[in-house]
């Protein structure tokens, strides 16, 4: 969840095409895919004009991200520890 010093960021692509203004959702404390329904996620951000997104101030933990197309991907906070 929030309240930490870590962040997760990236760029949203469809194949090689950047997707500007894409919505990216995050589920805190998830080690399995929570599903493709955005209502199951805890927060969201909108990618900028370069298709870049960032979730800031995260605690160490496990997270699942979901793009607006319903494709989920898992991130382990071990990668993001300070």
Coordinates of C-alpha atoms in Angstrom, one line a residue, residues 12 19-25 43-49 51-55:
X12 CA 2.1 1.7 -21.7
X19 CA -0.7 4.4 -25.5
X20 CA -1.1 8.0 -24.2
X21 CA -3.7 8.7 -21.6
X22 CA -4.0 5.0 -20.7
X23 CA -5.4 4.2 -17.3
X24 CA -3.3 1.9 -15.1
X25 CA -4.8 0.3 -12.0
X43 CA -5.9 3.1 -7.1
X44 CA -5.3 4.3 -10.6
X45 CA -3.2 6.7 -12.6
X46 CA -3.5 8.1 -16.1
X47 CA -0.4 7.8 -18.4
X48 CA 0.9 11.2 -19.7
X49 CA 1.4 12.4 -23.2
X51 CA 2.5 7.1 -22.2
X52 CA 4.5 7.1 -18.9
X53 CA 2.8 6.3 -15.6
X54 CA 4.0 6.2 -12.0
X55 CA 2.7 5.1 -8.6

